[in-house]
Coordinates of C-alpha atoms in Angstrom, one line a residue:
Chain C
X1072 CA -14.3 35.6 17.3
X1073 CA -15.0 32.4 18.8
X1074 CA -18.4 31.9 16.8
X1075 CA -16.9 33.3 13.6
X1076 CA -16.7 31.3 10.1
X1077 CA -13.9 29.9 8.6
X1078 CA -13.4 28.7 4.7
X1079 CA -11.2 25.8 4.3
X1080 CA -10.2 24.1 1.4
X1081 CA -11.3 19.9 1.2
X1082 CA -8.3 18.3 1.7
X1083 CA -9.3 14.6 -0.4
X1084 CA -8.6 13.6 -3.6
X1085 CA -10.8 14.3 -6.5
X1086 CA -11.8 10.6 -8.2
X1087 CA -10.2 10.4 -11.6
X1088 CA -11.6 7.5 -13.2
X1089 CA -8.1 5.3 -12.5
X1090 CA -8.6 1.6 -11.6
X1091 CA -5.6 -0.6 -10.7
X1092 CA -5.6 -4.0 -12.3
X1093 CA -3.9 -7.3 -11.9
X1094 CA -0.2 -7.3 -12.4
X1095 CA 2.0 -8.7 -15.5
X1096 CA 2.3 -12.1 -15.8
X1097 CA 5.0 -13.1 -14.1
X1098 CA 5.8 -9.9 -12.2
X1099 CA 7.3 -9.9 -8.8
X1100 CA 4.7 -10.4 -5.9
X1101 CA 5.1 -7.0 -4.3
X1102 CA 4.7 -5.3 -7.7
X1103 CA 0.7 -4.9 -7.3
X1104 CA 1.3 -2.5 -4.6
X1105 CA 4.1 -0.5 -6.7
X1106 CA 2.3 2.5 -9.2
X1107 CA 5.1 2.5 -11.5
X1108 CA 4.5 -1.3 -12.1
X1109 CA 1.1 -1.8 -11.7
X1110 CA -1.0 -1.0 -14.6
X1111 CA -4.0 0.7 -14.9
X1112 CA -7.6 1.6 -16.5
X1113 CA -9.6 4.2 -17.5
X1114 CA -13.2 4.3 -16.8
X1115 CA -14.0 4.0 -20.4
X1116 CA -12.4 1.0 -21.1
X1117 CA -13.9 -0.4 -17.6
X1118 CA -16.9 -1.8 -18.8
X1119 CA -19.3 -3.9 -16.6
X1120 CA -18.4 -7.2 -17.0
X1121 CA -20.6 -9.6 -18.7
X1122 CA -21.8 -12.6 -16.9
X1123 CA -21.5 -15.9 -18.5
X1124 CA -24.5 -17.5 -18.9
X1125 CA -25.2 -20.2 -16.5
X1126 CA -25.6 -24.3 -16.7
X1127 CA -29.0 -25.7 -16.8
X1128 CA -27.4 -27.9 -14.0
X1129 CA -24.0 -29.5 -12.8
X1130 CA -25.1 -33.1 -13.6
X1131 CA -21.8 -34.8 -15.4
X1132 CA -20.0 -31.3 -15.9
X1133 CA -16.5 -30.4 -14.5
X1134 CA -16.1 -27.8 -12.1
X1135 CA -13.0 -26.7 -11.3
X1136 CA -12.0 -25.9 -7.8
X1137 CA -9.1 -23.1 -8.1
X1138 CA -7.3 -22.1 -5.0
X1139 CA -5.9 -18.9 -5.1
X1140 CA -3.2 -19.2 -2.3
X1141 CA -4.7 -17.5 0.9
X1142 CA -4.5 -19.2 4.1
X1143 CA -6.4 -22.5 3.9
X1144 CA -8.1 -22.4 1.0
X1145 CA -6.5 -25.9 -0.2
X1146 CA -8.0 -27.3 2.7
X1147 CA -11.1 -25.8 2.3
X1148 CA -11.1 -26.7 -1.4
X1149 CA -10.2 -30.7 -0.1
X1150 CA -13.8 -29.8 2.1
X1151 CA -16.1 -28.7 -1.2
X1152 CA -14.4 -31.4 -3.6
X1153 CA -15.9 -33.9 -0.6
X1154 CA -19.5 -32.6 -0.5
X1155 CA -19.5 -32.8 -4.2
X1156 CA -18.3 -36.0 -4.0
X1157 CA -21.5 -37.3 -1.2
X1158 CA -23.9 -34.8 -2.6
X1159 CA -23.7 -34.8 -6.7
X1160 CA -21.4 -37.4 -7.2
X1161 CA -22.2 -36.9 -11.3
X1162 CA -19.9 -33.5 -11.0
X1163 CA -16.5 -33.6 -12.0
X1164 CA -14.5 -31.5 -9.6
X1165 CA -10.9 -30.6 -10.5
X1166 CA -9.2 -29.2 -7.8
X1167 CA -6.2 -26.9 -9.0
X1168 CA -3.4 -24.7 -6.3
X1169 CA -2.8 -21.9 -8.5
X1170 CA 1.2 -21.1 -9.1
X1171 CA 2.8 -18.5 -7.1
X1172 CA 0.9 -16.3 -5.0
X1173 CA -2.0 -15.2 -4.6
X1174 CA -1.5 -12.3 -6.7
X1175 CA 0.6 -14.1 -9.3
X1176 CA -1.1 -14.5 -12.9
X1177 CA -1.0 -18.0 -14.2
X1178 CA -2.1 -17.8 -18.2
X1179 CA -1.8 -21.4 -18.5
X1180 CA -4.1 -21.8 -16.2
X1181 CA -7.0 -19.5 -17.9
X1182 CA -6.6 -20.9 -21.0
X1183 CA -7.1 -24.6 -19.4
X1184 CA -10.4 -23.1 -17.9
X1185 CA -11.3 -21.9 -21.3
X1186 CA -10.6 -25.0 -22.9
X1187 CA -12.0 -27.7 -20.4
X1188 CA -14.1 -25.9 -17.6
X1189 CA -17.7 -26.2 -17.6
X1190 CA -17.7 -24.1 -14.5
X1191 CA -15.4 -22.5 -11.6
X1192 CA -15.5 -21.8 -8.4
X1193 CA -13.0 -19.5 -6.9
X1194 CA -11.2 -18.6 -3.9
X1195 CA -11.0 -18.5 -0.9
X1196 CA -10.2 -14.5 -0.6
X1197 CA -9.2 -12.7 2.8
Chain Z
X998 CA -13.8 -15.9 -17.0
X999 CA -17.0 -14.9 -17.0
X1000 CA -17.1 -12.2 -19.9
X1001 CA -14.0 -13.2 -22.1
X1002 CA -14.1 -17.3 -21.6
X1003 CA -17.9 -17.2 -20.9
X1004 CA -17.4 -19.5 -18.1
X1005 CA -19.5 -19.5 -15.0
X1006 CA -18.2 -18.7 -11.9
X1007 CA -18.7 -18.6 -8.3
X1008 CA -16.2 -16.7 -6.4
X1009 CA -15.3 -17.2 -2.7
X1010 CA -14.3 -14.6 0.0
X1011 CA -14.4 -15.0 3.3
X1012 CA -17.7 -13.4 5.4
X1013 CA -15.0 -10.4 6.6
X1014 CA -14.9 -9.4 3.2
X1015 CA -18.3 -9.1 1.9
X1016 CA -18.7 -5.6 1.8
X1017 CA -16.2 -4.6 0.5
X1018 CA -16.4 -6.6 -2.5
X1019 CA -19.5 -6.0 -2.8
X1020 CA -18.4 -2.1 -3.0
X1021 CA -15.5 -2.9 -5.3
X1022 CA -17.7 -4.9 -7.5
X1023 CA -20.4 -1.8 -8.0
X1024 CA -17.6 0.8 -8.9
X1025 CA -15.7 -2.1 -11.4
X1026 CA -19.0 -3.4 -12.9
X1027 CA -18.4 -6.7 -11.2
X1028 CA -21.4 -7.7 -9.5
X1029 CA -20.4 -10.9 -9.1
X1030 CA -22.4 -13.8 -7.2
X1031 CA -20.4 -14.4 -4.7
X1032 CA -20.6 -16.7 -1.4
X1033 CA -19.6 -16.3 1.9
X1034 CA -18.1 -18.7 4.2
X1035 CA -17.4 -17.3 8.2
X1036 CA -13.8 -16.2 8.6
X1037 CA -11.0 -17.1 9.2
X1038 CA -10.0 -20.0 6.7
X1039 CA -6.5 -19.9 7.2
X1040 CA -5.3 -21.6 10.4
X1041 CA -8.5 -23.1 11.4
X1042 CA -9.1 -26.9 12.1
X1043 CA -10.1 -29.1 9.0
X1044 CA -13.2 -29.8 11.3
X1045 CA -14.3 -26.1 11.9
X1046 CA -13.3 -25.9 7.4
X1047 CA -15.9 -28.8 7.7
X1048 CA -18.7 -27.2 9.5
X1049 CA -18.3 -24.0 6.6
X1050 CA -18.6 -26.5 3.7
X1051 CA -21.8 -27.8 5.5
X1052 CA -23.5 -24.4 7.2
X1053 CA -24.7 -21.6 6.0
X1054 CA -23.0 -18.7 4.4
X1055 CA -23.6 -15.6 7.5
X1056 CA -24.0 -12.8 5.2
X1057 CA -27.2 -14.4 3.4
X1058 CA -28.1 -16.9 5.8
X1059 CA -28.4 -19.4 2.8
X1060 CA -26.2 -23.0 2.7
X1061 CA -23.0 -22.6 1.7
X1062 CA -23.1 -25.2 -1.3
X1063 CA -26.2 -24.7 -2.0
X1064 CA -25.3 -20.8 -3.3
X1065 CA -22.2 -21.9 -4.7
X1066 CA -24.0 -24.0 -7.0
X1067 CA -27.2 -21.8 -7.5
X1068 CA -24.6 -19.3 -8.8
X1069 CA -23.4 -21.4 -11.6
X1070 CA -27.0 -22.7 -12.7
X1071 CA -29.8 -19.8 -11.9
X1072 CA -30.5 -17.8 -14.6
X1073 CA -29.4 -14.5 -14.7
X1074 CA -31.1 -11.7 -13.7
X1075 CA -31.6 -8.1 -15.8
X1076 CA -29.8 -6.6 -13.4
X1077 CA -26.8 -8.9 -13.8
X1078 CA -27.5 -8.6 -17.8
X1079 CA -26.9 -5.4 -17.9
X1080 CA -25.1 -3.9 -14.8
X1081 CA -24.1 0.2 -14.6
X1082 CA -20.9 1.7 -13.2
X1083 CA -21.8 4.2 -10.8
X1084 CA -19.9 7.2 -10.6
X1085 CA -18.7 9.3 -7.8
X1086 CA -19.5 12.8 -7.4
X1087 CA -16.7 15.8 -7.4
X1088 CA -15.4 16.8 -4.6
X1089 CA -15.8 20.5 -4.0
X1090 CA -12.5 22.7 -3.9
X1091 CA -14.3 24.5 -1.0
X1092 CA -15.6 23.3 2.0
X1093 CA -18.8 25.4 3.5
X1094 CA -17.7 27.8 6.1
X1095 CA -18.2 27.1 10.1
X1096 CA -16.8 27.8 13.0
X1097 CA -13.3 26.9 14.1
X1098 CA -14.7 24.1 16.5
X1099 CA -17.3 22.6 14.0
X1100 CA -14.7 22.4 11.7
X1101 CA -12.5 20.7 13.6
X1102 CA -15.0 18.3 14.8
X1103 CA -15.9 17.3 11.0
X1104 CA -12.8 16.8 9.3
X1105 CA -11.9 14.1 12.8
X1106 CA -15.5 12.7 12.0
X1107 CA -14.8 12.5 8.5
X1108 CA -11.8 10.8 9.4
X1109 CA -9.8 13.2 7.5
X1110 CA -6.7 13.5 10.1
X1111 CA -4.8 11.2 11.5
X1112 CA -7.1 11.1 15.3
X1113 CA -4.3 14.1 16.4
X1114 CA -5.1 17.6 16.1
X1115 CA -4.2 19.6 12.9
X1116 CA -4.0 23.1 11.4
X1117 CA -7.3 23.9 10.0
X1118 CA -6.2 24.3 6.1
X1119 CA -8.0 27.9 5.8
X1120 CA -7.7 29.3 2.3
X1121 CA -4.9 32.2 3.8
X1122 CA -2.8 29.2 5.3
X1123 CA -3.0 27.3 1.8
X1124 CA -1.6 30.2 -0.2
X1125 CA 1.2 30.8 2.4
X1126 CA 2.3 27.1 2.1
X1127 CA 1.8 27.1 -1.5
X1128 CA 4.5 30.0 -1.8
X1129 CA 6.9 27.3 -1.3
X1130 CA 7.0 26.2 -4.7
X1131 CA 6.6 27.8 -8.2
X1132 CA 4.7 25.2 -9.8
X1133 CA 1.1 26.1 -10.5
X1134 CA -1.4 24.8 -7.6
X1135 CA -3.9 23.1 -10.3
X1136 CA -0.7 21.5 -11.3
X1137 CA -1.8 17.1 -10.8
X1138 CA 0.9 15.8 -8.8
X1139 CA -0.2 11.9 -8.8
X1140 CA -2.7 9.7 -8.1
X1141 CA -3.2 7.2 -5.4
X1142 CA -5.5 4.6 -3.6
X1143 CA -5.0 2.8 -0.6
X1144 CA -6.3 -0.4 -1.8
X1145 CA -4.7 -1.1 -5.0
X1146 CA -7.7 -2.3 -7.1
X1147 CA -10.0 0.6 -6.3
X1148 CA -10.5 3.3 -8.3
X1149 CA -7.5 6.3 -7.8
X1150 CA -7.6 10.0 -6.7
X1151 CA -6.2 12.8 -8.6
X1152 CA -4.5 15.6 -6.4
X1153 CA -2.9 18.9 -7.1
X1154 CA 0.0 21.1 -5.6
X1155 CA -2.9 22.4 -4.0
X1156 CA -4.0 19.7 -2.5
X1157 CA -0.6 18.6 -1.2
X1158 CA -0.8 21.8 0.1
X1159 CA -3.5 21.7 2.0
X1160 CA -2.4 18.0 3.9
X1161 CA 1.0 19.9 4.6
X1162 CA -1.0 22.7 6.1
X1163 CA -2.9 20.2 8.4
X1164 CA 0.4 18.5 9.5
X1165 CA 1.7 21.4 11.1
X1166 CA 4.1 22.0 8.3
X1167 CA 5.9 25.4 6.7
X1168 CA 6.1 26.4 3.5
X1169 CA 9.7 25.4 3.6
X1170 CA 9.2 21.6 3.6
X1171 CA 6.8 21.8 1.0
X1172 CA 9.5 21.0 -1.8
X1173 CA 10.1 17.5 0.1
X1174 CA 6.2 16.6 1.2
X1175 CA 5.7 17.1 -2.9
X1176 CA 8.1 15.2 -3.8
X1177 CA 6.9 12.3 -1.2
X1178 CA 3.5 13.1 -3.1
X1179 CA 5.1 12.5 -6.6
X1180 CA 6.0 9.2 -6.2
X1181 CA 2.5 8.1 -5.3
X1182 CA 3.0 6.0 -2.7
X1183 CA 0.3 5.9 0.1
X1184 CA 2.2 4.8 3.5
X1185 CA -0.8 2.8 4.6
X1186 CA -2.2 0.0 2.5
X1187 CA -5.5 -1.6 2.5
X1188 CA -3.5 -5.5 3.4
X1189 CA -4.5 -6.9 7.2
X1190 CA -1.0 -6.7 7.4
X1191 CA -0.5 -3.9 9.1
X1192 CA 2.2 -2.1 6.7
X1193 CA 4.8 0.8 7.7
X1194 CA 6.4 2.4 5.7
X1195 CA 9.6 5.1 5.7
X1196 CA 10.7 8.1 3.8
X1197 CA 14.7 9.1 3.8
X1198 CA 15.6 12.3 2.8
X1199 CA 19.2 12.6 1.0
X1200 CA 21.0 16.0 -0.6
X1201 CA 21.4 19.8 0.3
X1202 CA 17.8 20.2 1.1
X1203 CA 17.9 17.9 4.4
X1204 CA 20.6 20.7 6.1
X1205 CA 18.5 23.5 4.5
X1206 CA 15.3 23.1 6.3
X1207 CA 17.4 21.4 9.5
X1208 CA 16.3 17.5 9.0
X1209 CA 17.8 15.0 12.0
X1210 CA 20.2 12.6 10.2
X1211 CA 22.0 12.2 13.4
X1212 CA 20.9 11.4 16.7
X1213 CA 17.0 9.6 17.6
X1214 CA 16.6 10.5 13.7
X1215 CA 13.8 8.4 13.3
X1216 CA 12.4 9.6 16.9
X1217 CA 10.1 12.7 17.7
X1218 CA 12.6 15.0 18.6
X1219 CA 13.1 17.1 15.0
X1220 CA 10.2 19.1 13.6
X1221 CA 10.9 18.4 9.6
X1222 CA 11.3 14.9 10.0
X1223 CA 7.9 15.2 12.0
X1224 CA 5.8 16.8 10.0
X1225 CA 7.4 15.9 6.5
X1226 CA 6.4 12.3 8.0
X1227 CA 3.3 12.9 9.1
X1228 CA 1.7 15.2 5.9
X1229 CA 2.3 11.5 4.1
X1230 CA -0.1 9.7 6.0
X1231 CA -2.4 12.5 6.2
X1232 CA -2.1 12.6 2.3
X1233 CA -2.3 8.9 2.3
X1234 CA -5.6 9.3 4.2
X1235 CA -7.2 11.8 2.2
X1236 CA -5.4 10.6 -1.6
X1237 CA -6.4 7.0 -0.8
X1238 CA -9.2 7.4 0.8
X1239 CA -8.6 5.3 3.4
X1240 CA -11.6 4.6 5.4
X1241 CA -11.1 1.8 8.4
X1242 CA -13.3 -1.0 7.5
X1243 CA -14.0 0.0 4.4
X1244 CA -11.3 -0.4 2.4
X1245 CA -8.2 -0.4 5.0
X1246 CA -8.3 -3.5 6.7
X1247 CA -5.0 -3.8 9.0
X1248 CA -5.9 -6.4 11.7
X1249 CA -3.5 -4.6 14.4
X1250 CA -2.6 -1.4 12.4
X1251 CA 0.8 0.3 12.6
X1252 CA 2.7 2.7 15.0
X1253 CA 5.2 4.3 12.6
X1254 CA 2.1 5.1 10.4
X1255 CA 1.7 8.3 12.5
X1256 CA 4.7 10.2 11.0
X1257 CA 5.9 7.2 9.3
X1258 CA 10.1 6.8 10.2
X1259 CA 11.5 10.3 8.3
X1260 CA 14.8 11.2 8.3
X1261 CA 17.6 12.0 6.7
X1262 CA 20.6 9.7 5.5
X1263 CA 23.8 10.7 7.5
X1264 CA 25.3 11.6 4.4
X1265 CA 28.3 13.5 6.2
X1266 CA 29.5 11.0 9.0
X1267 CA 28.7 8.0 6.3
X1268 CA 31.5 5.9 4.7
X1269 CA 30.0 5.3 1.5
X1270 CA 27.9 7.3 -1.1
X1271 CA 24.9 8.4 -0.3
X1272 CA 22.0 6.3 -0.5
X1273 CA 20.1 8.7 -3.9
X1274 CA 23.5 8.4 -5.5
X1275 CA 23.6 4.4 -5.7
X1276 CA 20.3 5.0 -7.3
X1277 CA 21.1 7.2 -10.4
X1278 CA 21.2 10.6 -8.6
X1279 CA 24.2 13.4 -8.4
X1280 CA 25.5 14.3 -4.8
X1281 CA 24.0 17.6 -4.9
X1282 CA 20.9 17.0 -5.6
X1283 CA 17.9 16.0 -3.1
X1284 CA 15.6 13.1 -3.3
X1285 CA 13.4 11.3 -1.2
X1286 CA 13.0 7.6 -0.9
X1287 CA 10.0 5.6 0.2
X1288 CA 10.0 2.8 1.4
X1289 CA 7.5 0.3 2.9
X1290 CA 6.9 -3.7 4.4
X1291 CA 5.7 -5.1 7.5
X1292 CA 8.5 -5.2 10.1
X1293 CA 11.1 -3.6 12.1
X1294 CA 13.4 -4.9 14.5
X1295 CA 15.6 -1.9 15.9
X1296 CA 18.5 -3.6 18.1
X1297 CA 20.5 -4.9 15.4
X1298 CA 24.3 -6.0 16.5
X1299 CA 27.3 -6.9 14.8
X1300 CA 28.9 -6.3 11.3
X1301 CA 27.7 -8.5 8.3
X1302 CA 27.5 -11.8 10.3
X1303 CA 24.6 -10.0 12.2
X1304 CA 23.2 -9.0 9.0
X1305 CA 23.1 -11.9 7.3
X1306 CA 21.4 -13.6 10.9
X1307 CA 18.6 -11.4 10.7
X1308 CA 18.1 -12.6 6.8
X1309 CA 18.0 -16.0 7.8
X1310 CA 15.2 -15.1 10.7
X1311 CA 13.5 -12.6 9.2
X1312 CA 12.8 -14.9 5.4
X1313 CA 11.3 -11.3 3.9
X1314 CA 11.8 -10.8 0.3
X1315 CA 13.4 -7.8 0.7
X1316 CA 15.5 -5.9 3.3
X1317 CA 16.3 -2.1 4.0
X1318 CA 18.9 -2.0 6.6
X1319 CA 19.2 1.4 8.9
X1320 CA 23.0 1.3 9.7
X1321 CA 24.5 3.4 12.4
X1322 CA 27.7 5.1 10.8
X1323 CA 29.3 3.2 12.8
X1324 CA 28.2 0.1 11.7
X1325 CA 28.7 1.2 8.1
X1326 CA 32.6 1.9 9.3
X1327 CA 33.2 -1.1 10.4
X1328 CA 31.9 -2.7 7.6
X1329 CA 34.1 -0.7 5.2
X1330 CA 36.8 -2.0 7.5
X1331 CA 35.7 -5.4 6.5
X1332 CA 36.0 -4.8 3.1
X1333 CA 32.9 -3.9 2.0
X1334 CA 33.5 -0.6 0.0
X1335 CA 30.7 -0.5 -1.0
X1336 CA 26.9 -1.8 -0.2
X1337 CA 26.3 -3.7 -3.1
X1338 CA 29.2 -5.9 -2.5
X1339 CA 27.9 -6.6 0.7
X1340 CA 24.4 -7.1 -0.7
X1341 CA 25.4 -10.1 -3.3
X1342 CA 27.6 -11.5 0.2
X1343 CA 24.1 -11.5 2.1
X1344 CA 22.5 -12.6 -0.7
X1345 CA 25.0 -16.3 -1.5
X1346 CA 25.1 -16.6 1.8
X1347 CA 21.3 -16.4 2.6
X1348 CA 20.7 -18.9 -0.4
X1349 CA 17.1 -17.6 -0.8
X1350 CA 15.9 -18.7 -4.3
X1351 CA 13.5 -14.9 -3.6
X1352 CA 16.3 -12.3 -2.8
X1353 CA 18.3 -10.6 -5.2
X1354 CA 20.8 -7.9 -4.5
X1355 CA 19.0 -5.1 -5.7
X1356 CA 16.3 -6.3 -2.7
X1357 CA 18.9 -5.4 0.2
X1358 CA 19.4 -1.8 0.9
X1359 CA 22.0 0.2 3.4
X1360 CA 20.7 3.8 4.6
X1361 CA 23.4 5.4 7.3
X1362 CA 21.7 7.3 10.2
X1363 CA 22.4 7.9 13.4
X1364 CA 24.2 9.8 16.0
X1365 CA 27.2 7.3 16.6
X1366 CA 26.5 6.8 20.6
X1367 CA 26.3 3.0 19.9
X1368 CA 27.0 0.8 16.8
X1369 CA 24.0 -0.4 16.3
X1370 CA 21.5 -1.3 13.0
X1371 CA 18.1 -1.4 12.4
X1372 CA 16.4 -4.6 10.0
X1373 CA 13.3 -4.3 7.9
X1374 CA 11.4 -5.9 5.3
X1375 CA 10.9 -2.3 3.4
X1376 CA 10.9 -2.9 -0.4
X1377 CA 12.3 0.3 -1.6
X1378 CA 9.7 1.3 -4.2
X1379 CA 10.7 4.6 -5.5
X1380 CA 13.7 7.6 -5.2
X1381 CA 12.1 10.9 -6.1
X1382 CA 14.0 14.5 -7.0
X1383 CA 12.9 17.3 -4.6
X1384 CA 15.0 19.9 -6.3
X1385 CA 12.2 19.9 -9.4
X1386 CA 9.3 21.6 -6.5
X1387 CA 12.2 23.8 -4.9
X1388 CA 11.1 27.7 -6.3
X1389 CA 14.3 29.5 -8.7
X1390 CA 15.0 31.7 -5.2
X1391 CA 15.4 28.4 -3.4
X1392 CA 13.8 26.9 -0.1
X1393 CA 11.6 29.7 1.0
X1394 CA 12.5 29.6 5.1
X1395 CA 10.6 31.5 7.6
X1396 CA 12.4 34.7 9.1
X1397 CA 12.8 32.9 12.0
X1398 CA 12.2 29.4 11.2
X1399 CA 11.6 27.0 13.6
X1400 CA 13.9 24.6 14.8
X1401 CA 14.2 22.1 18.3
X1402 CA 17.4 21.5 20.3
X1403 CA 19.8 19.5 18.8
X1404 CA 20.5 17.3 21.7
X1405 CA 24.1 16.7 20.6
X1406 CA 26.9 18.8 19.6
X1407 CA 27.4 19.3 16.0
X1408 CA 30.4 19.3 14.1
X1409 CA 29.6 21.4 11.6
X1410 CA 26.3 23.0 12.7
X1411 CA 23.9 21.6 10.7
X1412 CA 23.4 17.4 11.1
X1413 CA 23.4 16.9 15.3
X1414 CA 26.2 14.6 15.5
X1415 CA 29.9 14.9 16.8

């Protein structure tokens, strides 16, 4: 009895092909971790993401800096925007504390990228 | 940015992170070039920020700047031209057979329980639990994942099924753990925050299968509350995948998340309506509410003055308050007819530009030996109708079905209190 076999059934989920995305714009902070709020993607509209292509160089083009809102990520942004400043001093840096928190959208914000970025560096997460 | 603005970017996170955005970033189709720095960042000194800025980033060994700007000026790579979504495999319905001990051994090592012993969910155990409801076993009851972003798992009645069977539960509370499963809420969550969460059980149903609204409710003394509680975070585990490390991160992790705090609202020794019936539902119906947040703080005294001082310590954005029925008398005695009236008090008095009323909730449970409330920062997230699982002959109970000492004389037999 002791050695005998036993079927059981695999108690996980199956993957469906479900991603969770960012929230509205403007949605309350806690409403990421809410399902009934937080919208959602199928696998076939989640298509690998194209890469931008990159800058020859950063000689005289302006990088933003974008703090997300974790823990110290001003100051560490204060710490990059000063090595630019001593190492490539040609880069423009534009260091921006994103509104809200750190899972707030901010459109505005994207569409100033758009417009005047050259390139972004972004963070810092965890 | 990168593939609708066709900016460059180089993303940050700290070294902690690394592989798990690096995971998330193969299944999403995001294989980003990201960099590094050591962690923590957050309540560091501006000198030790300093040394990042200047080292080397410890996952690649490479300095820090130096990859930041090498990933907004190297060309990119045919790999990063043309990057695949992996997919993962099915799961089979079926595991392969073994013996009782090697079974048992590899759903712990698979870290598909909770670290306590469960029921082995054979396939004779399943179909017994699954004759606790009429709805189809293939039936999908939800999705979930335990970190929001990643991709979600499907389950079935079955499947609940099979997480109630492991809990130690009976084919009676299966209407309830079903309904906790439909409103898709894992109780653990991926944040280093160390969530808990809380499930309250209102209607007939709670008497029916003999839930503790009364006395040490939220304690370990009632076997629904204990199990109903504990198939969520074994559903949690399995639903959301939640592997330690990989995608759950809690820095300290989270007592309640054993069996969660389940109970029942004190509907019967309560002064106001019930808790489901604030929130759309009729009287005799039976829903479950989940809740979850960060803290609890269980010696709570005093009427609203107390309430509003653990607002002003606490600074959540949101508040579920656990009030003894005594409590809830005397603050019916105040005036306070009813909770939302004392929710918009808290809420001018507290003069948070966060909090709104509908962010304060009142649940009455307890056994009256001591008036006496319990503060959290649980967002209620979601009320859900058990009756809609319950089969047309109603709760199937055991012959016999099991039931611990009430450790206080009841007043009508059924919720443990005077």
């Amino acid at each position: 009895m002791k050695d005998s076999k036993l079927t059981v059934l695999d108690p996980r989920g199956q993957p469906s092909g479900i991603f969770g995305r960012r929230g509205e714009p403007g949605s309350h902070m806690m409403a990421i971790f809410n399902p009934a709020t937080q919208p959602t993607m199928t696998v076939d509209e989640l298509i690998p993401l194209r890469m931008a292509p990159r800058l020859d160089s950063l000689d005289n083009k302006r990088v933003y800096l974008v703090d997300t809102g974790f823990a110290g990520s001003h100051d560490f942004f204060e710490e990059v925007q000063d090595w630019f400043g001593r190492n490539m001093p040609s880069v423009k840096t534009v260091l921006h504390t994103k509104k809200g928190n750190m899972f707030a959208d901010e459109p505005e914000l994207w569409a100033e990228l758009k417009e005047k970025a050259d390139g972004v560096v972004f963070g810092v997460g965890g | 940015m990168e593939g609708d603005y066709g900016v460059p970017t180089a993303p940050i996170v700290t070294s902690r992170f690394a592989d798990y955005v690096l995971k998330d970033g193969r299944y999403h189709g995001m294989n980003l070039r990201w960099t590094f720095p050591p962690y923590p960042v957050g309540w560091v000194p501006r000198k030790t920020l300093h040394g990042y800025v200047e080292g080397n980033d410890p996952i690649t060994g490479i300095p820090l700047m130096q990859e930041i700007v090498d990933a907004l000026t190297q060309p990119l790579t045919e790999s990063e031209k043309n990057p695949e979504i992996p997919e993962r495999p099915e799961r089979p319905r079926l595991l392969e057979p073994d013996t009782e001990a090697n079974l048992h051994r590899l759903f712990l090592e698979s870290a598909w329980t909770d670290g306590l012993p469960i029921v082995l969910p054979t396939e004779e155990r399943v179909a017994e639990m699954l004759t606790g409801t009429d709805h189809d076993p293939q039936e999908v009851v939800g999705m979930m994942s335990v970190a929001p972003y990643e991709e979600k798992n499907e389950y079935t009645v079955e499947k609940v099924a099979v997480n109630a069977v492991m809990a130690g539960a009976r084919p009676e509370h299966l209407p309830v753990i079903l309904a906790v499963a439909s409103a898709r809420h894992p109780s653990i969550l991926s944040s280093t925050g160390s969530y808990g969460s809380m499930v309250v059980v209102n209607g007939p149903v709670r008497n029916i299968i003999g839930m503790n609204c009364g006395g040490g409710a939220m304690g370990p003394f009632n076997y629904a509350n204990s199990v109903i509680g504990r198939a969520w975070t074994l559903m949690s585990i399995n639903f959301g995948d939640a592997c330690l490390g990989d995608n759950f991160w809690a820095t300290i992790g989270n007592g309640n998340s054993f069996a969660n705090q389940c109970c029942g609202e004190n509907e019967e020794r309560s002064v106001w309506e019930p808790f489901h019936v604030r929130n759309g539902f009729k009287p005799g119906e039976s829903t479950v509410s989940v809740f979850r947040g960060w803290n609890v703080m269980t010696l709570g005294i005093g009427a609203a003055d107390g309430l509003l001082e653990r607002i002003k310590s606490f600074h959540g954005m949101a508040y579920t308050f656990v009030l003894d029925p005594l409590v809830a008398k005397s603050l019916k005695n105040d005036g306070y007819d009813n909770p939302r009236k004392l929710s918009e008090w808290l809420v001018k008095q507290a003069d948070s530009p966060f909090l709104r009323p509908e962010d304060i909730n009142f649940l009455v449970v307890g056994g009256e030996t001591n008036p006496i409330f319990q503060t959290t920062d649980y967002v209620h997230y979601k009320t859900a109708s058990v009756d809609k699982w319950i089969p047309e002959g109603g709760i199937r109970l055991d012959e016999k079905p099991l039931r611990m000492p009430v450790g206080l004389p009841c007043a009508d037999g059924t919720c443990g209190i005077h």
